[in-house]
Amino acid sequence: AQSVSQHNHHVILSEAASLELGCNYSYGGTVNLFWYVQYPGQHLQLLLKYFSGDPLVKGIKGFEAEFIKSKFSFNLRKPSVQWSDTAEYFCAVTPPNYGGSQGNLIFGKGTKLSVKP
Amino acid sequence: DVKVTQSSRYLVKRTGEKVFLECVQDMDHENMFWYRQDPGLGLRLIYFSYDVKMKEKGDIPEGYSVSREKKERFSLILESASTNQTSMYLCASSFTGGLNYEQYFGPGTRLTVT
């Protein structure tokens, strides 16, 4: 079945460690890609998005993601995490010929990041 | 700044009750969505609407219905609540056009059915 996969359910890091969260999707063709973040007790908010152009996308709070079409991947990275990055991270895809004009998103199951001070 | 509000942050209902969850957005967005969020399952789409009085089933519509009488308001209805509908419910909205499919989310309603 076509899907969005996030490989890590829970990642635990110490402050200043580097972060990479994996996201793979199984749709062919042109896709739109998103990373959303949900801080404890807060609503889901957009971290970054990719539609076209430069496959390296920079988002808020020092996050970036790289779209690698040949690998069907859109991994999220941050060189040095902080305690305040503790949150749940969701990858989402608008697959071709599915979103239509409504732009339905298919979400991964999420990765919880815990950063130890 | 886009704002999506949901009528309640926390709700406790009894099995068999009819439950209404309300969502309002203030950005004149055409599209509105209802998801449920469960640990380890991510967000799953229940219903969406791309215009007033229009609705489409998502991935898990069973046990739910929706209503969109006004552009800014999208209601999720649990006709007869069951314990397996205990969950966090998220509403979102988005703008049609320009390939900008970014969805804006409300704070969520944590529903407990006892």
PDB file of C-alpha atoms in Angstrom:
ATOM      1  CA  ALA A   1       0.000   0.000   0.000  1.00  0.00           C
ATOM      2  CA  GLN A   2       1.136   3.506  -0.705  1.00  0.00           C
ATOM      3  CA  SER A   3       2.276   5.178   2.465  1.00  0.00           C
ATOM      4  CA  VAL A   4       4.572   7.468   4.377  1.00  0.00           C
ATOM      5  CA  SER A   5       7.097   5.781   6.660  1.00  0.00           C
ATOM      6  CA  GLN A   6       8.951   7.255   9.582  1.00  0.00           C
ATOM      7  CA  HIS A   7      11.503   4.748  10.712  1.00  0.00           C
ATOM      8  CA  ASN A   8      12.098   5.831  14.266  1.00  0.00           C
ATOM      9  CA  HIS A   9       9.313   5.794  16.817  1.00  0.00           C
ATOM     10  CA  HIS A  10      11.297   7.413  19.616  1.00  0.00           C
ATOM     11  CA  VAL A  11      14.700   9.090  19.453  1.00  0.00           C
ATOM     12  CA  ILE A  12      16.591  10.170  22.559  1.00  0.00           C
ATOM     13  CA  LEU A  13      19.501  12.588  22.224  1.00  0.00           C
ATOM     14  CA  SER A  14      21.626  14.751  24.438  1.00  0.00           C
ATOM     15  CA  GLU A  15      21.779  18.475  23.871  1.00  0.00           C
ATOM     16  CA  ALA A  16      24.181  19.523  21.085  1.00  0.00           C
ATOM     17  CA  ALA A  17      23.904  16.153  19.349  1.00  0.00           C
ATOM     18  CA  SER A  18      23.040  16.097  15.670  1.00  0.00           C
ATOM     19  CA  LEU A  19      19.622  14.927  14.550  1.00  0.00           C
ATOM     20  CA  GLU A  20      18.398  13.103  11.495  1.00  0.00           C
ATOM     21  CA  LEU A  21      14.852  11.768  11.292  1.00  0.00           C
ATOM     22  CA  GLY A  22      14.015   9.537   8.380  1.00  0.00           C
ATOM     23  CA  CYS A  23      10.955   9.817   6.163  1.00  0.00           C
ATOM     24  CA  ASN A  24      10.226   7.711   3.094  1.00  0.00           C
ATOM     25  CA  TYR A  25       7.175   7.693   0.877  1.00  0.00           C
ATOM     26  CA  SER A  26       6.010   5.230  -1.715  1.00  0.00           C
ATOM     27  CA  TYR A  27       4.256   7.449  -4.265  1.00  0.00           C
ATOM     28  CA  GLY A  28       5.624   7.907  -7.758  1.00  0.00           C
ATOM     29  CA  GLY A  29       5.500  11.156  -9.639  1.00  0.00           C
ATOM     30  CA  THR A  30       5.538  14.668  -8.282  1.00  0.00           C
ATOM     31  CA  VAL A  31       4.874  15.034  -4.581  1.00  0.00           C
ATOM     32  CA  ASN A  32       4.735  17.878  -2.089  1.00  0.00           C
ATOM     33  CA  LEU A  33       6.488  17.185   1.196  1.00  0.00           C
ATOM     34  CA  PHE A  34       6.111  18.583   4.687  1.00  0.00           C
ATOM     35  CA  TRP A  35       7.496  18.247   8.177  1.00  0.00           C
ATOM     36  CA  TYR A  36       5.208  19.250  11.029  1.00  0.00           C
ATOM     37  CA  VAL A  37       6.133  19.509  14.704  1.00  0.00           C
ATOM     38  CA  GLN A  38       3.978  19.182  17.802  1.00  0.00           C
ATOM     39  CA  TYR A  39       5.527  20.517  20.997  1.00  0.00           C
ATOM     40  CA  PRO A  40       4.093  19.170  24.258  1.00  0.00           C
ATOM     41  CA  GLY A  41       0.623  20.597  24.814  1.00  0.00           C
ATOM     42  CA  GLN A  42       0.703  22.655  21.639  1.00  0.00           C
ATOM     43  CA  HIS A  43      -0.925  22.407  18.255  1.00  0.00           C
ATOM     44  CA  LEU A  44       0.694  20.938  15.177  1.00  0.00           C
ATOM     45  CA  GLN A  45       2.698  23.523  13.272  1.00  0.00           C
ATOM     46  CA  LEU A  46       4.628  23.561  10.023  1.00  0.00           C
ATOM     47  CA  LEU A  47       8.390  23.162  10.287  1.00  0.00           C
ATOM     48  CA  LEU A  48       9.225  23.240   6.590  1.00  0.00           C
ATOM     49  CA  LYS A  49       7.904  22.264   3.188  1.00  0.00           C
ATOM     50  CA  TYR A  50       9.117  21.303  -0.273  1.00  0.00           C
ATOM     51  CA  PHE A  51       7.261  21.866  -3.530  1.00  0.00           C
ATOM     52  CA  SER A  52       9.973  22.221  -6.167  1.00  0.00           C
ATOM     53  CA  GLY A  53      13.396  23.690  -6.807  1.00  0.00           C
ATOM     54  CA  ASP A  54      16.334  23.343  -4.435  1.00  0.00           C
ATOM     55  CA  PRO A  55      15.990  19.932  -2.772  1.00  0.00           C
ATOM     56  CA  LEU A  56      17.590  21.260   0.407  1.00  0.00           C
ATOM     57  CA  VAL A  57      14.905  23.110   2.297  1.00  0.00           C
ATOM     58  CA  LYS A  58      15.470  25.266   5.333  1.00  0.00           C
ATOM     59  CA  GLY A  59      12.788  25.684   7.945  1.00  0.00           C
ATOM     60  CA  ILE A  60      12.255  27.357  11.272  1.00  0.00           C
ATOM     61  CA  LYS A  61      14.450  26.913  14.368  1.00  0.00           C
ATOM     62  CA  GLY A  62      17.497  25.706  12.425  1.00  0.00           C
ATOM     63  CA  PHE A  63      15.859  22.645  10.882  1.00  0.00           C
ATOM     64  CA  GLU A  64      16.434  21.567   7.311  1.00  0.00           C
ATOM     65  CA  ALA A  65      15.359  18.681   5.126  1.00  0.00           C
ATOM     66  CA  GLU A  66      16.691  17.162   1.946  1.00  0.00           C
ATOM     67  CA  PHE A  67      14.486  15.742  -0.775  1.00  0.00           C
ATOM     68  CA  ILE A  68      16.183  12.838  -2.552  1.00  0.00           C
ATOM     69  CA  LYS A  69      13.863  11.801  -5.351  1.00  0.00           C
ATOM     70  CA  SER A  70      15.760   8.624  -6.237  1.00  0.00           C
ATOM     71  CA  LYS A  71      15.421   7.404  -2.665  1.00  0.00           C
ATOM     72  CA  PHE A  72      11.846   8.635  -2.145  1.00  0.00           C
ATOM     73  CA  SER A  73      13.104  10.298   0.999  1.00  0.00           C
ATOM     74  CA  PHE A  74      12.702  13.602   2.819  1.00  0.00           C
ATOM     75  CA  ASN A  75      14.849  13.369   5.931  1.00  0.00           C
ATOM     76  CA  LEU A  76      14.813  16.059   8.595  1.00  0.00           C
ATOM     77  CA  ARG A  77      18.091  17.290  10.059  1.00  0.00           C
ATOM     78  CA  LYS A  78      19.409  19.663  12.676  1.00  0.00           C
ATOM     79  CA  PRO A  79      23.136  20.018  13.438  1.00  0.00           C
ATOM     80  CA  SER A  80      22.758  20.643  17.165  1.00  0.00           C
ATOM     81  CA  VAL A  81      19.557  19.952  19.086  1.00  0.00           C
ATOM     82  CA  GLN A  82      18.351  21.800  22.154  1.00  0.00           C
ATOM     83  CA  TRP A  83      16.179  20.684  25.038  1.00  0.00           C
ATOM     84  CA  SER A  84      13.405  22.847  23.559  1.00  0.00           C
ATOM     85  CA  ASP A  85      13.333  20.638  20.451  1.00  0.00           C
ATOM     86  CA  THR A  86      11.670  17.911  22.495  1.00  0.00           C
ATOM     87  CA  ALA A  87       8.507  17.252  20.503  1.00  0.00           C
ATOM     88  CA  GLU A  88       6.820  14.863  18.128  1.00  0.00           C
ATOM     89  CA  TYR A  89       7.708  15.237  14.452  1.00  0.00           C
ATOM     90  CA  PHE A  90       5.468  14.223  11.576  1.00  0.00           C
ATOM     91  CA  CYS A  91       6.349  13.818   7.945  1.00  0.00           C
ATOM     92  CA  ALA A  92       3.506  14.369   5.468  1.00  0.00           C
ATOM     93  CA  VAL A  93       3.074  14.010   1.721  1.00  0.00           C
ATOM     94  CA  THR A  94       0.559  15.284  -0.801  1.00  0.00           C
ATOM     95  CA  PRO A  95       0.794  12.545  -3.373  1.00  0.00           C
ATOM     96  CA  PRO A  96       0.127  13.127  -7.062  1.00  0.00           C
ATOM     97  CA  ASN A  97      -3.411  12.692  -8.325  1.00  0.00           C
ATOM     98  CA  TYR A  98      -4.665  12.245  -4.788  1.00  0.00           C
ATOM     99  CA  GLY A  99      -4.671  15.669  -3.292  1.00  0.00           C
ATOM    100  CA  GLY A 100      -6.400  17.345  -6.166  1.00  0.00           C
ATOM    101  CA  SER A 101      -7.231  20.897  -5.325  1.00  0.00           C
ATOM    102  CA  GLN A 102      -7.904  20.030  -1.728  1.00  0.00           C
ATOM    103  CA  GLY A 103      -4.349  19.050  -0.958  1.00  0.00           C
ATOM    104  CA  ASN A 104      -5.009  16.065   1.247  1.00  0.00           C
ATOM    105  CA  LEU A 105      -2.000  15.116   3.328  1.00  0.00           C
ATOM    106  CA  ILE A 106      -0.863  11.616   4.137  1.00  0.00           C
ATOM    107  CA  PHE A 107       0.963  11.586   7.459  1.00  0.00           C
ATOM    108  CA  GLY A 108       3.588   9.282   8.819  1.00  0.00           C
ATOM    109  CA  LYS A 109       3.098   7.823  12.276  1.00  0.00           C
ATOM    110  CA  GLY A 110       5.390  10.357  13.897  1.00  0.00           C
ATOM    111  CA  THR A 111       8.724  10.300  15.713  1.00  0.00           C
ATOM    112  CA  LYS A 112       9.008  11.404  19.306  1.00  0.00           C
ATOM    113  CA  LEU A 113      12.219  13.267  20.022  1.00  0.00           C
ATOM    114  CA  SER A 114      13.405  13.565  23.613  1.00  0.00           C
ATOM    115  CA  VAL A 115      16.396  15.809  24.210  1.00  0.00           C
ATOM    116  CA  LYS A 116      18.201  15.386  27.529  1.00  0.00           C
ATOM    117  CA  PRO A 117      19.644  18.564  29.026  1.00  0.00           C
TER     118      PRO A 117
ATOM    119  CA  ASP B   1      -1.968  34.986  11.206  1.00  0.00           C
ATOM    120  CA  VAL B   2      -4.184  31.991  10.541  1.00  0.00           C
ATOM    121  CA  LYS B   3      -6.243  30.874  13.437  1.00  0.00           C
ATOM    122  CA  VAL B   4      -8.083  27.597  13.756  1.00  0.00           C
ATOM    123  CA  THR B   5     -10.075  27.182  16.944  1.00  0.00           C
ATOM    124  CA  GLN B   6     -11.815  24.168  18.380  1.00  0.00           C
ATOM    125  CA  SER B   7     -14.722  24.411  20.766  1.00  0.00           C
ATOM    126  CA  SER B   8     -13.238  22.352  23.597  1.00  0.00           C
ATOM    127  CA  ARG B   9      -9.764  21.265  24.662  1.00  0.00           C
ATOM    128  CA  TYR B  10     -11.067  18.423  26.799  1.00  0.00           C
ATOM    129  CA  LEU B  11     -14.362  16.581  26.622  1.00  0.00           C
ATOM    130  CA  VAL B  12     -15.720  13.614  28.577  1.00  0.00           C
ATOM    131  CA  LYS B  13     -18.791  11.833  27.248  1.00  0.00           C
ATOM    132  CA  ARG B  14     -20.655   8.644  28.012  1.00  0.00           C
ATOM    133  CA  THR B  15     -21.059   5.702  25.660  1.00  0.00           C
ATOM    134  CA  GLY B  16     -24.038   6.228  23.363  1.00  0.00           C
ATOM    135  CA  GLU B  17     -24.107  10.009  23.645  1.00  0.00           C
ATOM    136  CA  LYS B  18     -24.193  12.203  20.573  1.00  0.00           C
ATOM    137  CA  VAL B  19     -21.082  14.364  20.464  1.00  0.00           C
ATOM    138  CA  PHE B  20     -20.433  17.544  18.506  1.00  0.00           C
ATOM    139  CA  LEU B  21     -16.927  18.870  17.919  1.00  0.00           C
ATOM    140  CA  GLU B  22     -16.767  22.331  16.421  1.00  0.00           C
ATOM    141  CA  CYS B  23     -14.000  23.927  14.419  1.00  0.00           C
ATOM    142  CA  VAL B  24     -13.771  27.502  13.169  1.00  0.00           C
ATOM    143  CA  GLN B  25     -11.133  29.100  10.946  1.00  0.00           C
ATOM    144  CA  ASP B  26     -10.713  32.798  10.294  1.00  0.00           C
ATOM    145  CA  MET B  27      -8.730  32.818   7.029  1.00  0.00           C
ATOM    146  CA  ASP B  28     -11.492  32.188   4.506  1.00  0.00           C
ATOM    147  CA  HIS B  29      -9.964  28.802   3.627  1.00  0.00           C
ATOM    148  CA  GLU B  30     -11.948  26.598   1.298  1.00  0.00           C
ATOM    149  CA  ASN B  31     -10.706  23.275   2.644  1.00  0.00           C
ATOM    150  CA  MET B  32     -11.255  21.908   6.117  1.00  0.00           C
ATOM    151  CA  PHE B  33     -10.259  18.578   7.605  1.00  0.00           C
ATOM    152  CA  TRP B  34     -10.901  16.418  10.645  1.00  0.00           C
ATOM    153  CA  TYR B  35      -8.237  13.996  11.880  1.00  0.00           C
ATOM    154  CA  ARG B  36      -7.861  11.774  14.849  1.00  0.00           C
ATOM    155  CA  GLN B  37      -4.462  11.367  16.450  1.00  0.00           C
ATOM    156  CA  ASP B  38      -3.604   8.239  18.383  1.00  0.00           C
ATOM    157  CA  PRO B  39      -0.223   7.232  19.865  1.00  0.00           C
ATOM    158  CA  GLY B  40       1.808   5.228  17.383  1.00  0.00           C
ATOM    159  CA  LEU B  41      -0.728   5.728  14.598  1.00  0.00           C
ATOM    160  CA  GLY B  42      -0.053   9.342  13.647  1.00  0.00           C
ATOM    161  CA  LEU B  43      -2.862  11.399  12.124  1.00  0.00           C
ATOM    162  CA  ARG B  44      -5.650   9.671  10.290  1.00  0.00           C
ATOM    163  CA  LEU B  45      -8.108  11.576   8.136  1.00  0.00           C
ATOM    164  CA  ILE B  46     -11.760  11.160   9.094  1.00  0.00           C
ATOM    165  CA  TYR B  47     -13.540  13.578   6.746  1.00  0.00           C
ATOM    166  CA  PHE B  48     -12.727  16.650   4.737  1.00  0.00           C
ATOM    167  CA  SER B  49     -14.665  19.371   3.000  1.00  0.00           C
ATOM    168  CA  TYR B  50     -13.633  21.534   0.071  1.00  0.00           C
ATOM    169  CA  ASP B  51     -16.655  23.800   0.045  1.00  0.00           C
ATOM    170  CA  VAL B  52     -19.766  24.701   1.958  1.00  0.00           C
ATOM    171  CA  LYS B  53     -22.161  21.740   2.179  1.00  0.00           C
ATOM    172  CA  MET B  54     -19.596  19.487   0.506  1.00  0.00           C
ATOM    173  CA  LYS B  55     -17.950  16.590   2.309  1.00  0.00           C
ATOM    174  CA  GLU B  56     -15.740  13.669   1.429  1.00  0.00           C
ATOM    175  CA  LYS B  57     -14.845  10.586   3.411  1.00  0.00           C
ATOM    176  CA  GLY B  58     -11.299  10.186   4.548  1.00  0.00           C
ATOM    177  CA  ASP B  59      -9.581   6.995   5.621  1.00  0.00           C
ATOM    178  CA  ILE B  60     -11.627   6.234   8.759  1.00  0.00           C
ATOM    179  CA  PRO B  61     -15.137   7.733   8.427  1.00  0.00           C
ATOM    180  CA  GLU B  62     -17.032   4.937  10.162  1.00  0.00           C
ATOM    181  CA  GLY B  63     -18.931   6.150  13.210  1.00  0.00           C
ATOM    182  CA  TYR B  64     -18.556   9.815  12.270  1.00  0.00           C
ATOM    183  CA  SER B  65     -20.403  12.392  10.225  1.00  0.00           C
ATOM    184  CA  VAL B  66     -19.685  16.027   9.439  1.00  0.00           C
ATOM    185  CA  SER B  67     -21.486  19.238   8.680  1.00  0.00           C
ATOM    186  CA  ARG B  68     -20.339  22.365   6.887  1.00  0.00           C
ATOM    187  CA  GLU B  69     -23.107  24.929   6.703  1.00  0.00           C
ATOM    188  CA  LYS B  70     -20.791  27.943   6.659  1.00  0.00           C
ATOM    189  CA  LYS B  71     -17.384  28.345   5.080  1.00  0.00           C
ATOM    190  CA  GLU B  72     -15.604  29.054   8.332  1.00  0.00           C
ATOM    191  CA  ARG B  73     -17.139  26.244  10.383  1.00  0.00           C
ATOM    192  CA  PHE B  74     -16.723  22.471  10.144  1.00  0.00           C
ATOM    193  CA  SER B  75     -18.371  20.191  12.665  1.00  0.00           C
ATOM    194  CA  LEU B  76     -17.570  16.590  13.472  1.00  0.00           C
ATOM    195  CA  ILE B  77     -20.410  14.503  14.855  1.00  0.00           C
ATOM    196  CA  LEU B  78     -20.211  11.232  16.714  1.00  0.00           C
ATOM    197  CA  GLU B  79     -23.747   9.903  16.397  1.00  0.00           C
ATOM    198  CA  SER B  80     -23.358   7.397  19.232  1.00  0.00           C
ATOM    199  CA  ALA B  81     -20.042   7.671  21.002  1.00  0.00           C
ATOM    200  CA  SER B  82     -18.130   4.506  21.766  1.00  0.00           C
ATOM    201  CA  THR B  83     -15.052   3.898  23.897  1.00  0.00           C
ATOM    202  CA  ASN B  84     -12.918   3.218  20.818  1.00  0.00           C
ATOM    203  CA  GLN B  85     -13.533   6.814  19.768  1.00  0.00           C
ATOM    204  CA  THR B  86     -11.539   8.063  22.753  1.00  0.00           C
ATOM    205  CA  SER B  87      -8.825  10.056  21.027  1.00  0.00           C
ATOM    206  CA  MET B  88      -7.356  13.456  20.214  1.00  0.00           C
ATOM    207  CA  TYR B  89      -9.299  15.134  17.416  1.00  0.00           C
ATOM    208  CA  LEU B  90      -7.564  17.721  15.252  1.00  0.00           C
ATOM    209  CA  CYS B  91      -9.157  20.143  12.856  1.00  0.00           C
ATOM    210  CA  ALA B  92      -7.221  21.778  10.020  1.00  0.00           C
ATOM    211  CA  SER B  93      -7.848  24.148   7.158  1.00  0.00           C
ATOM    212  CA  SER B  94      -6.072  25.045   3.944  1.00  0.00           C
ATOM    213  CA  PHE B  95      -6.289  27.328   0.983  1.00  0.00           C
ATOM    214  CA  THR B  96      -7.122  26.036  -2.486  1.00  0.00           C
ATOM    215  CA  GLY B  97      -4.850  26.981  -5.306  1.00  0.00           C
ATOM    216  CA  GLY B  98      -1.230  27.838  -5.970  1.00  0.00           C
ATOM    217  CA  LEU B  99      -0.134  24.319  -5.037  1.00  0.00           C
ATOM    218  CA  ASN B 100       0.233  25.542  -1.490  1.00  0.00           C
ATOM    219  CA  TYR B 101      -1.197  22.623   0.401  1.00  0.00           C
ATOM    220  CA  GLU B 102      -0.061  23.759   3.826  1.00  0.00           C
ATOM    221  CA  GLN B 103      -2.631  22.875   6.435  1.00  0.00           C
ATOM    222  CA  TYR B 104      -3.147  24.934   9.572  1.00  0.00           C
ATOM    223  CA  PHE B 105      -4.152  23.050  12.668  1.00  0.00           C
ATOM    224  CA  GLY B 106      -6.260  23.816  15.685  1.00  0.00           C
ATOM    225  CA  PRO B 107      -5.177  22.961  19.239  1.00  0.00           C
ATOM    226  CA  GLY B 108      -7.110  19.698  19.318  1.00  0.00           C
ATOM    227  CA  THR B 109      -9.918  18.269  21.417  1.00  0.00           C
ATOM    228  CA  ARG B 110      -9.074  15.383  23.684  1.00  0.00           C
ATOM    229  CA  LEU B 111     -12.232  13.292  23.870  1.00  0.00           C
ATOM    230  CA  THR B 112     -12.715  10.594  26.463  1.00  0.00           C
ATOM    231  CA  VAL B 113     -15.692   8.263  26.114  1.00  0.00           C
ATOM    232  CA  THR B 114     -16.495   6.320  29.260  1.00  0.00           C
TER     233      THR B 114
END
